Coordinates of C-alpha atoms and ligand atoms in Angstrom, one line a residue:
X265 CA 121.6 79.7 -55.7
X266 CA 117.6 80.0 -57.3
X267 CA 115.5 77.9 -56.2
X268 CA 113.9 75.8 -58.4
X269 CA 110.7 75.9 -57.5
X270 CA 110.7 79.7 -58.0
X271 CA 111.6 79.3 -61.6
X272 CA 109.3 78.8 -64.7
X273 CA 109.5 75.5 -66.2
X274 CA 110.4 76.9 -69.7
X275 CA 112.9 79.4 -68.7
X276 CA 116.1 78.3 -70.9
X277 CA 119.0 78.8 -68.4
X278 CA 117.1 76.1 -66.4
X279 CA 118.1 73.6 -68.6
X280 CA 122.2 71.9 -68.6
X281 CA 122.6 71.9 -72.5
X282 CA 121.6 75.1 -73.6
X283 CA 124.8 76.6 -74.1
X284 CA 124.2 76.6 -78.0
X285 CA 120.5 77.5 -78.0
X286 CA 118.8 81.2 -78.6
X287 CA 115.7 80.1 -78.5
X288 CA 113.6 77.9 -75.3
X289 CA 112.1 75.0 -75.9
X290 CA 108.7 74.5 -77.4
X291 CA 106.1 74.6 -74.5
X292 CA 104.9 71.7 -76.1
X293 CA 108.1 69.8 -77.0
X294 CA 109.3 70.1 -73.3
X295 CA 105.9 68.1 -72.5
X296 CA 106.6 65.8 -75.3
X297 CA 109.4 64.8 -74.2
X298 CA 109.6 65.0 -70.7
X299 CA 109.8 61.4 -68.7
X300 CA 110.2 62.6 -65.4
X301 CA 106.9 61.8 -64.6
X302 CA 107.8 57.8 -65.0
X303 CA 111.5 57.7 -64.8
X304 CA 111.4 59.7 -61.2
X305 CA 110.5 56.1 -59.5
X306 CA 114.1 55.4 -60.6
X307 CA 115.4 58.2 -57.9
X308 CA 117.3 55.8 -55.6
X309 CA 119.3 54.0 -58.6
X310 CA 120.4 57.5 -60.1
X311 CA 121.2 58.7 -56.9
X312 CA 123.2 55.6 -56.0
X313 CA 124.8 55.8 -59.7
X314 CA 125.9 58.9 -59.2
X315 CA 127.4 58.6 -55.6
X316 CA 129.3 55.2 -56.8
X317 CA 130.8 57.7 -59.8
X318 CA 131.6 60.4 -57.7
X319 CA 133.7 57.9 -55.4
X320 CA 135.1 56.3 -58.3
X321 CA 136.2 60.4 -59.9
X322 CA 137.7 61.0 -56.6
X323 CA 139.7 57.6 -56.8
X324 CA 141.2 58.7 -59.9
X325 CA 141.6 62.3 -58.8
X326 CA 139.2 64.1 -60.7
X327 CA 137.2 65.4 -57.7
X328 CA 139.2 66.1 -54.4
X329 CA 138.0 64.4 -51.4
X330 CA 135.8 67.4 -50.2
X331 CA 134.1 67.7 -53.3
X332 CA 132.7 63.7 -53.5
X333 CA 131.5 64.1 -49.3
X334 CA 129.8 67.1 -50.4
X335 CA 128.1 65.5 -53.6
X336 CA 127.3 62.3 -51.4
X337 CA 125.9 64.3 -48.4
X338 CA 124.0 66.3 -51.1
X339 CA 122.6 63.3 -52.6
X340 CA 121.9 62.0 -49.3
X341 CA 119.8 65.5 -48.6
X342 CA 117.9 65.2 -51.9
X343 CA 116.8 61.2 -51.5
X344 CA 115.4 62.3 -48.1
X345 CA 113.4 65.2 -49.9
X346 CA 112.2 63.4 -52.4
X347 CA 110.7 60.5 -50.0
X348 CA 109.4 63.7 -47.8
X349 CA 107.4 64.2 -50.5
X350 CA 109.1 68.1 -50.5
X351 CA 111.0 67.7 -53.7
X352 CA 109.8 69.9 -57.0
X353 CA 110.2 68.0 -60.2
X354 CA 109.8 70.2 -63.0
X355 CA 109.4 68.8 -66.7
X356 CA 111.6 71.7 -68.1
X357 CA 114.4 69.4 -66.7
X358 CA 113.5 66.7 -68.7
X359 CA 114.0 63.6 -66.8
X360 CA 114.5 62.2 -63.0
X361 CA 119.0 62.8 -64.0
X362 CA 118.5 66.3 -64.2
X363 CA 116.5 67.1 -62.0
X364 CA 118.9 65.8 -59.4
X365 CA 121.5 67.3 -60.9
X366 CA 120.2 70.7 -60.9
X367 CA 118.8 70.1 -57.2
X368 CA 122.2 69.3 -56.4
X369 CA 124.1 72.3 -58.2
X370 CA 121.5 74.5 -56.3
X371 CA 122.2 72.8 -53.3
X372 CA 126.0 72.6 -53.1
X373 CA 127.5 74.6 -56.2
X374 CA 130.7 74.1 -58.5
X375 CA 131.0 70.1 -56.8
X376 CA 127.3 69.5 -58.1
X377 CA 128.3 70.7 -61.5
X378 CA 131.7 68.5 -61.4
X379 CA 129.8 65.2 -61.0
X380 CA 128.7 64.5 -64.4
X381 CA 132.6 64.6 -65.6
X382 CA 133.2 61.0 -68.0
X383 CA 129.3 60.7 -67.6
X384 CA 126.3 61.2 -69.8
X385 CA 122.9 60.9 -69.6
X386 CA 123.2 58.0 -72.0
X387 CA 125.1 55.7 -69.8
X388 CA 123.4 56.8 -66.8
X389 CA 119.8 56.5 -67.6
X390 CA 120.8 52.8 -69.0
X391 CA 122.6 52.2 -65.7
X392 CA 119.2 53.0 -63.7
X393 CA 117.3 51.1 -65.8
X394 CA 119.3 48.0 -65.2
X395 CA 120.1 48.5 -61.7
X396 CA 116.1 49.4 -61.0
X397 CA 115.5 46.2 -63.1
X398 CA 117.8 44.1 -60.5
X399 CA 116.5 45.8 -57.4
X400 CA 112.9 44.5 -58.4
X401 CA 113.9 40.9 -59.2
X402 CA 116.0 40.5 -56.3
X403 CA 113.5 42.6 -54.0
X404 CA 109.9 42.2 -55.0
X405 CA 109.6 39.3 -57.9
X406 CA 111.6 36.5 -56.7
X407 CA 110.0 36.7 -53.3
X408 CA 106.7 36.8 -54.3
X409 CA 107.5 33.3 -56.7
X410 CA 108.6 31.8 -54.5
X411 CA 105.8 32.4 -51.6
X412 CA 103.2 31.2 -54.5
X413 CA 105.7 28.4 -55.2
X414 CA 105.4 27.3 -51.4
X415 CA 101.7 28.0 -51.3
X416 CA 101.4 25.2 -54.4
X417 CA 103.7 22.9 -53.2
X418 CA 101.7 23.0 -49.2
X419 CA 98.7 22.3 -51.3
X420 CA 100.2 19.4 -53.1
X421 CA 101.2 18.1 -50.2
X422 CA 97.8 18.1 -48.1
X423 CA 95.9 17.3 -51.0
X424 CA 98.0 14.6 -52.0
X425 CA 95.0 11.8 -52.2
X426 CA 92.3 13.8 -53.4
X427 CA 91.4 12.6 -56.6
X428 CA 89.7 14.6 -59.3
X429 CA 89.3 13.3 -62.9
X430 CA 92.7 14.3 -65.7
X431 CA 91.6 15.8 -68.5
X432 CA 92.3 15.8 -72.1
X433 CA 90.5 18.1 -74.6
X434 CA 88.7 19.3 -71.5
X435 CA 87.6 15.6 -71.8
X436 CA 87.5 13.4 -68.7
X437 CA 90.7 11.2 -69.3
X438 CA 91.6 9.7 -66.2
X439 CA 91.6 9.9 -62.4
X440 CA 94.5 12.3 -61.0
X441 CA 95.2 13.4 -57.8
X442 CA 94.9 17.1 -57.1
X443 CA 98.2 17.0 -55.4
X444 CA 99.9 15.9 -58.7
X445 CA 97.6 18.9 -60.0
X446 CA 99.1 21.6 -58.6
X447 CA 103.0 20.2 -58.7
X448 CA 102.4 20.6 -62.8
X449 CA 101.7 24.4 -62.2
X450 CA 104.9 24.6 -59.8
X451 CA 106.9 22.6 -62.3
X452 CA 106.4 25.7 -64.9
X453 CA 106.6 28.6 -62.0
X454 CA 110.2 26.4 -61.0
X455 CA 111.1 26.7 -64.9
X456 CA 110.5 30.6 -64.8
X457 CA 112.6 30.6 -61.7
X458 CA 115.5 29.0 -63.5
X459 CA 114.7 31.5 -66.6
X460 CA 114.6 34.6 -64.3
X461 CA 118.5 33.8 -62.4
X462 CA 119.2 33.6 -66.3
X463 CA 117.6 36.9 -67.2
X464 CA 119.2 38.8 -64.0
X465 CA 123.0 37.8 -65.3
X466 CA 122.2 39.6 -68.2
X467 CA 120.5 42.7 -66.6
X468 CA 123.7 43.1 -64.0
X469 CA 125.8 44.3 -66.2
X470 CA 126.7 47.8 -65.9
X471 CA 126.7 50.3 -68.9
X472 CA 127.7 53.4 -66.5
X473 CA 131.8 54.3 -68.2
X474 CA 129.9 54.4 -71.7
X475 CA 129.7 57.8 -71.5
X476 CA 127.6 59.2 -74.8
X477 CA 128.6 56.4 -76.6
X478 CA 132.3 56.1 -77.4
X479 CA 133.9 56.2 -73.7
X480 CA 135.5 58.8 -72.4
X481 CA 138.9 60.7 -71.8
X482 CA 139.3 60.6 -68.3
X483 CA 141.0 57.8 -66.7
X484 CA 138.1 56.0 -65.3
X485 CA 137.8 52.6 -63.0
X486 CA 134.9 50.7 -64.3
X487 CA 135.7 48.1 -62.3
X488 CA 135.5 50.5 -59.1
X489 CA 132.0 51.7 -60.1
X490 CA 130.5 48.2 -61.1
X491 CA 131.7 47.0 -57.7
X492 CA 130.4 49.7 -55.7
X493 CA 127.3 49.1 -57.3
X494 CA 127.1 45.1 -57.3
X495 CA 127.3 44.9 -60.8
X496 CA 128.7 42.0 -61.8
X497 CA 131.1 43.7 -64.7
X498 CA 130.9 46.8 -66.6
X499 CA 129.8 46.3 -70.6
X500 CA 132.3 45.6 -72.8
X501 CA 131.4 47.7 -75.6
X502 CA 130.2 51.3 -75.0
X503 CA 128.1 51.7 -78.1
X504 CA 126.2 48.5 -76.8
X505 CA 126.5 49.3 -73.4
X506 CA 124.1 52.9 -74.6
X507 CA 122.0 51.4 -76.4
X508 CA 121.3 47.6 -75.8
X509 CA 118.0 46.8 -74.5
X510 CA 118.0 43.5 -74.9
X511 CA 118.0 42.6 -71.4
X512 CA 114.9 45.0 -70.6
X513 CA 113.0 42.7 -73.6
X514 CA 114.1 39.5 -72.4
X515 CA 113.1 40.5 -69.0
X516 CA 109.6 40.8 -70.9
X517 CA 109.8 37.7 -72.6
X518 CA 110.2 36.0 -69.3
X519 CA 107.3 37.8 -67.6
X520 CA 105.2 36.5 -70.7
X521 CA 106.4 33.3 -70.3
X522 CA 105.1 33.5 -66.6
X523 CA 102.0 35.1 -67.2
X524 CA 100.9 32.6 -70.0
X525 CA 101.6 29.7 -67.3
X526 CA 99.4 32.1 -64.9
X527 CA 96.6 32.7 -67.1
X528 CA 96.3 29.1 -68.0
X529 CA 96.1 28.5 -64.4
X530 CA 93.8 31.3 -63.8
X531 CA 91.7 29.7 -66.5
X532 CA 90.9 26.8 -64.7
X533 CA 90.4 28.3 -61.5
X534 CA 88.1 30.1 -63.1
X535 CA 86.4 26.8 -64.5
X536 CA 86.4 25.2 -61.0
X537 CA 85.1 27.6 -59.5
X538 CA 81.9 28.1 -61.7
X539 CA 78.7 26.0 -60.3
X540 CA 78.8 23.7 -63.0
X541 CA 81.9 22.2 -61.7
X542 CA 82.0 23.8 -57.9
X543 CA 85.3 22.2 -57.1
X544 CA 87.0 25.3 -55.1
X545 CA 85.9 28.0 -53.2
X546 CA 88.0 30.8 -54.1
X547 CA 87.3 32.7 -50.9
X548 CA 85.1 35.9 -50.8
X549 CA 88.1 38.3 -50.3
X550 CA 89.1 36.7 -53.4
X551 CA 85.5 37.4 -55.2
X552 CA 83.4 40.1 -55.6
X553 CA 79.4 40.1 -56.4
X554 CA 77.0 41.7 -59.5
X555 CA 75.6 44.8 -58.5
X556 CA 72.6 43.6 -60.0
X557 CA 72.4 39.6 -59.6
X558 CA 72.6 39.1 -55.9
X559 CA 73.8 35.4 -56.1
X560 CA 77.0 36.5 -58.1
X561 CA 80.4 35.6 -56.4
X562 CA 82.9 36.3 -59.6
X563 CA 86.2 35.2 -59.5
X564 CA 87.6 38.8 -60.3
X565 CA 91.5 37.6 -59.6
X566 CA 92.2 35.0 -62.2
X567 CA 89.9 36.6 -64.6
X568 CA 92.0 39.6 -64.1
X569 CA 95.3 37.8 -64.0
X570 CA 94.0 36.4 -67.6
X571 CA 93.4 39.8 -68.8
X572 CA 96.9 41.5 -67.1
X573 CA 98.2 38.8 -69.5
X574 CA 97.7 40.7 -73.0
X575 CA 98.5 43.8 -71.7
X576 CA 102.3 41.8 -70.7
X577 CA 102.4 40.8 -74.1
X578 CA 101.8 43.7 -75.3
X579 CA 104.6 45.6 -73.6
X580 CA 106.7 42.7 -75.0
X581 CA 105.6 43.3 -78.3
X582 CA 106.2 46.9 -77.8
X583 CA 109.5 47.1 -76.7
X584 CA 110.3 44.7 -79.9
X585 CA 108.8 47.3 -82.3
X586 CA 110.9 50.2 -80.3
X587 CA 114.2 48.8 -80.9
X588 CA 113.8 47.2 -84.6
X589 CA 114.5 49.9 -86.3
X590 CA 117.5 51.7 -84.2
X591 CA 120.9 52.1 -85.5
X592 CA 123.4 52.5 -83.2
X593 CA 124.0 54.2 -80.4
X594 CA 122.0 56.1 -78.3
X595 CA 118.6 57.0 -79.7
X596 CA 115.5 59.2 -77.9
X597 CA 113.3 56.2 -79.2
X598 CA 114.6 54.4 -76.1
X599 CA 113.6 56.8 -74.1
X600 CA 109.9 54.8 -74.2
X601 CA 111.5 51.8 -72.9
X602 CA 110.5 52.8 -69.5
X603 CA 106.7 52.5 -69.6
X604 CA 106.3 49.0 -70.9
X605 CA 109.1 47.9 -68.3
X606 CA 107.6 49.5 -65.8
X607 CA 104.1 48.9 -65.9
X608 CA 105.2 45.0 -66.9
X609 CA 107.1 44.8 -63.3
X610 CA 104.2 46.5 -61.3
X611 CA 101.7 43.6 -62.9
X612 CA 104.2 41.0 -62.7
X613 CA 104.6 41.8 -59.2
X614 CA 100.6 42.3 -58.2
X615 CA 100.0 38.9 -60.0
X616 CA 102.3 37.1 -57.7
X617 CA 101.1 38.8 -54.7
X618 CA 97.3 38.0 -54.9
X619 CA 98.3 34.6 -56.3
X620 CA 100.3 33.5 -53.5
X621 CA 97.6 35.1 -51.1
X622 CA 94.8 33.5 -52.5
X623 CA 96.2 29.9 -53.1
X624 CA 97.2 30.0 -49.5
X625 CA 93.3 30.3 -48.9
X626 CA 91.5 28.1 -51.3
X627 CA 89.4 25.5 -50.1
X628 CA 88.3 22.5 -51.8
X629 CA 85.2 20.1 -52.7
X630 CA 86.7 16.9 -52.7
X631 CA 83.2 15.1 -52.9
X632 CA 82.4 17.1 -56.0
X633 CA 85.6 16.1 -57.6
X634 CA 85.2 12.5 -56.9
X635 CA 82.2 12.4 -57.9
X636 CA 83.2 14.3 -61.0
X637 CA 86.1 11.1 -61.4
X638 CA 83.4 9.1 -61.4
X639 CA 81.4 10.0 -64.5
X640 CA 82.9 10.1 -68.2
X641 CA 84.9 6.5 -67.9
X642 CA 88.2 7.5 -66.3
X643 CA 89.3 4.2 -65.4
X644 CA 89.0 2.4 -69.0
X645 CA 92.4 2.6 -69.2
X646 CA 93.0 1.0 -66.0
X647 CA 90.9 -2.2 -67.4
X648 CA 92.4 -2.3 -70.6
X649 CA 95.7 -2.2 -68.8
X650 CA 94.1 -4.8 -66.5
X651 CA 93.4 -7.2 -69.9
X652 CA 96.8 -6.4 -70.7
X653 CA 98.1 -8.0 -67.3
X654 CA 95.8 -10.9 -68.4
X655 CA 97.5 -12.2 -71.7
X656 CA 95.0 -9.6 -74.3
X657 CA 97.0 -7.5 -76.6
X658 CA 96.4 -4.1 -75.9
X659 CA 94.8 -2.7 -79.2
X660 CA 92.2 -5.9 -78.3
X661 CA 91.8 -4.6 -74.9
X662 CA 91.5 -1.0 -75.8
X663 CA 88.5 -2.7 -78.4
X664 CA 86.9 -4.8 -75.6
X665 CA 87.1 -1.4 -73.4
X666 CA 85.7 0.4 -76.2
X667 CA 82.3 -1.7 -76.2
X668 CA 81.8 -1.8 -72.2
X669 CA 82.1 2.1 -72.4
X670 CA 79.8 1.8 -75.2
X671 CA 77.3 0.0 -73.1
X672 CA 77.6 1.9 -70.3
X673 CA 77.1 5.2 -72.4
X674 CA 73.7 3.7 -73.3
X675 CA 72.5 2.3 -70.3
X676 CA 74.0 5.7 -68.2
X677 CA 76.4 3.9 -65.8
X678 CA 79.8 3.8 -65.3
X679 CA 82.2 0.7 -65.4
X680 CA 82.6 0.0 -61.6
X681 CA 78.5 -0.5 -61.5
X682 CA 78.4 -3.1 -63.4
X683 CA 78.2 -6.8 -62.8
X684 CA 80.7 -9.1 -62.9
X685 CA 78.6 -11.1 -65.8
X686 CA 78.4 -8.1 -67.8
X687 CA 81.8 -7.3 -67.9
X688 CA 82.7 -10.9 -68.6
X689 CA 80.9 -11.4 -71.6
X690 CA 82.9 -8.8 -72.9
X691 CA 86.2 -10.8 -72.0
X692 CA 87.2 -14.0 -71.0
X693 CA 89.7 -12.3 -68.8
X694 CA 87.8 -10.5 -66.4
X695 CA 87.7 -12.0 -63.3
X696 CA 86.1 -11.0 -60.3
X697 CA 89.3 -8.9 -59.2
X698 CA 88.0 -6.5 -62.2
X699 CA 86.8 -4.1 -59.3
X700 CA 90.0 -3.5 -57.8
X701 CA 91.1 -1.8 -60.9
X702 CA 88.2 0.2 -61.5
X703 CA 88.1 2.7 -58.6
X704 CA 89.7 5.7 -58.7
X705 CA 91.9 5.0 -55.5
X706 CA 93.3 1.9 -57.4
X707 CA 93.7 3.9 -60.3
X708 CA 95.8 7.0 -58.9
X709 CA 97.9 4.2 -56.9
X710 CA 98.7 2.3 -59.4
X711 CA 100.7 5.0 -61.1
X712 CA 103.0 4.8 -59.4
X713 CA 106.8 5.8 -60.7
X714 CA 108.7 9.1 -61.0
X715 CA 106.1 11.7 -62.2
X716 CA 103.5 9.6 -61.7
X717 CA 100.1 10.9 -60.1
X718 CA 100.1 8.4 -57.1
X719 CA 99.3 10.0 -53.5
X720 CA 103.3 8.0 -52.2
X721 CA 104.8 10.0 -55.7
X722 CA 103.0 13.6 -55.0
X723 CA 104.6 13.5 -51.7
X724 CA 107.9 12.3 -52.5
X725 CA 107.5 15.1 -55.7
X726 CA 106.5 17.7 -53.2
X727 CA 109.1 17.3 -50.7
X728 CA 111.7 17.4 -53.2
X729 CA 110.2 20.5 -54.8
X730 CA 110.2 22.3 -51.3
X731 CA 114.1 21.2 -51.1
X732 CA 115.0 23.1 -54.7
X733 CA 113.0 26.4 -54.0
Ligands
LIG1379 N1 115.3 60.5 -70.4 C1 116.3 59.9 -71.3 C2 115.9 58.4 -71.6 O1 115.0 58.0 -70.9 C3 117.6 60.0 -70.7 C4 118.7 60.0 -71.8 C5 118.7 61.2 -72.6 N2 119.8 61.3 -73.5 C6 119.8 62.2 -74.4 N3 120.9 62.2 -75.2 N4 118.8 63.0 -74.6 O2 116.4 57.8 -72.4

């Protein structure tokens, strides 16, 4: 047996298909075209493929018994090289399958050559990229959700009373509590949890059985193999099963669903945290500083979480344009699936991470957010409601409103400061209970129904919400 790493990466008997070539490979082309320098991350899925095959050829009797123990310890041999850091890729061999298919042929002879019976590389790399998809959902992402799930929903609930002022067209609107606050954000992470379980059935199915594109002639048990590998069924169609990626671009939908719920978010953190408003304290191993103003602290996470954001939809819109204009089955184009998927699962991932760090940590300034409540009318509502209660119909309320705020505008104060006299001559049905309804604490109380912003709703909201992640 040669060792590979003795060889030169354009020699042509390297390579498994030349068999009707005279000439190598372009020096070039074999660049071009290589992907084992991003598909190798998907070792452990092609080498788990490829063990779950060669059990299910020596099921069927296609390999003896001898044959798969020597391909599985093989395998086994090569995984441990490869996290050793001792294994040689080489770009003449294309891509992550051959290279562990030549590795194994070196290592163990005519059974290494034997394992790519009723296989291609067409079924195979599909199968990787689905089962690498899975491992990172199940693994990495859904984790990660959920911890910045839990790290919302803990906020909510200890923050359950503090009241900031609601906006609407970044306009104060009316007092909210920032428990309330923060269960809105977890209502839309809880929706992409639903979408995610959604997106998984579709990315467990199992391609591998396709072969090229039209099956194959050996006897095969799909079922076997899909098992093996916790897939929950093999494809049902072998030119789709080649060439679908439909599951790798809803997978990207989803994570630009997420991301524009998280960049929202970050935009507002990113507000708050500025010393016009100086609600939160992001924590300074959150922040970095200018090199030049030495005041700076910079909220560097949500800004970059905003930014991570385009470059998500971007791979989205990428992996669109790939596939529009493929016929079927199996075509090189997909080939470039990879990067966008990749590089879309790496931010997804980092985004969750310092998210659910960093929300554990925040600290608030309540007083600053009260005090905030209280400028810009947000409890006008509450007194035209409180009109209402009192026999006014409520477009002459919201008119009667309309004037007090006018007044106060003018003479810079809000509602709740001033007197009783002043208010009545706006209405006869002000009484002197008007001040009840014009703090914020009777405000955020009084809204109090399912979905409601009241402190008794938040933490009946929140305790549910814990109960469904
Ligand atoms: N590296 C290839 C890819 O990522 C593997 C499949 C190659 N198939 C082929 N017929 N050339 O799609």
């Amino acid at each position: 047996m040669s060792d590979p790493k003795q060889e030169k990466a354009t020699e042509v008997t390297e390579k498994p298909w030349t068999g009707r070539f005279s000439e190598p490979t372009d020096a070039f082309v074999e660049a071009f075209g290589a992907s084992v320098g991003f598909d190798q991350r998907m070792y452990r899925q092609d080498i788990a493929g490829s063990v779950a095959h060669a059990k299910m050829l020596s099921s069927i009797g296609v390999l003896t018994d001898e044959e798969r123990d020597s391909i599985i310890d093989g395998l086994a041999e090569i995984e441990a090289e490869i996290e050793g850091g001792q294994f040689q890729w080489s770009i003449a061999l294309e891509d992550v399958h051959m290279n562990i298919e030549k590795r194994l042929t070196d290592k163990i002879g005519d059974a290494g050559k034997k394992l790519h019976t009723g296989r291609s590389r067409n079924d195979q790399v599909a199968t990787d990229v689905r089962l690498y998809l899975r491992d990172e959902i199940d693994n990495a992402i859904t984790p990660e959700l959920k911890r910045l799930q839990l790290a919302l929903i803990e906020l909510a609930e200890r923050e359950a009373e503090t009241i900031m002022p609601g906006f609407t067209h970044l306009q104060t609107a009316q007092p909210i509590t920032f428990g309330h606050h923060m269960l809105a954000w977890n209502e839309m992470l809880q929706r992409d949890s639903e979408r995610l379980i959604d997106c998984r059935k579709r990315v467990n199915i199992m391609p591998l059985g396709s072969a090229a594109l039209a099956g194959t002639t050996y006897p095969i048990d799909r079922g076997f193999t899909a098992k093996e590998l916790g897939f929950d069924r093999p494809c049902s169609n072998s030119l789709d099963g080649v060439s679908d990626r439909d599951f790798a671009i809803e997978f990207l939908s989803w994570a630009s669903l997420l991301l524009m719920h998280m960049s929202r978010f970050s935009e507002e953190l990113i507000l708050w945290s500025s010393s016009q408003f100086d609600w939160v304290d992001l924590g300074d191993s959150f922040c970095t500083g200018s090199s030049i103003m030495p005041q700076k602290k910079n909220p560097d996470v949500p800004e970059l979480v905003r930014g991570k954001t385009g470059r998500v939809f971007g791979s989205l819109s990428s992996m669109l344009m790939i596939m529009k204009g493929q016929p079927l089955a199996y075509n090189k184009d997909n080939q470039e699936d990879k990067e966008p998927l990749f590089d879309t699962i790496d931010t997804v991932r980092g985004c969750l991470k310092v998210y659910a760090d960093m929300m554990a940590q925040i600290t608030l300034k309540p007083d600053n957010m009260r005090e905030a409540a209280l400028r810009g009318f947000s409890t006008a509502t509450d007194l035209a409601d409180y009109l209402v209660r009192n026999g006014v119909p409520f477009r002459d309320a919201h008119e009667v409103v309309g004037k007090a705020v006018a007044l106060g505008v003018k003479t810079n104060r809000d509602l709740s400061e001033m007197d009783l006299d002043e208010l009545k001559a706006f209405s006869d049905a002000i009484g002197d209970d008007v001040f009840e309804v014009l703090t914020l604490e009777g405000s955020v109380a009084a809204r109090d129904h399912l979905g409601g912003t009241a402190p008794r709703q938040v933490k009946a909201a929140a305790t549910l919400a814990k109960a469904s992640l």
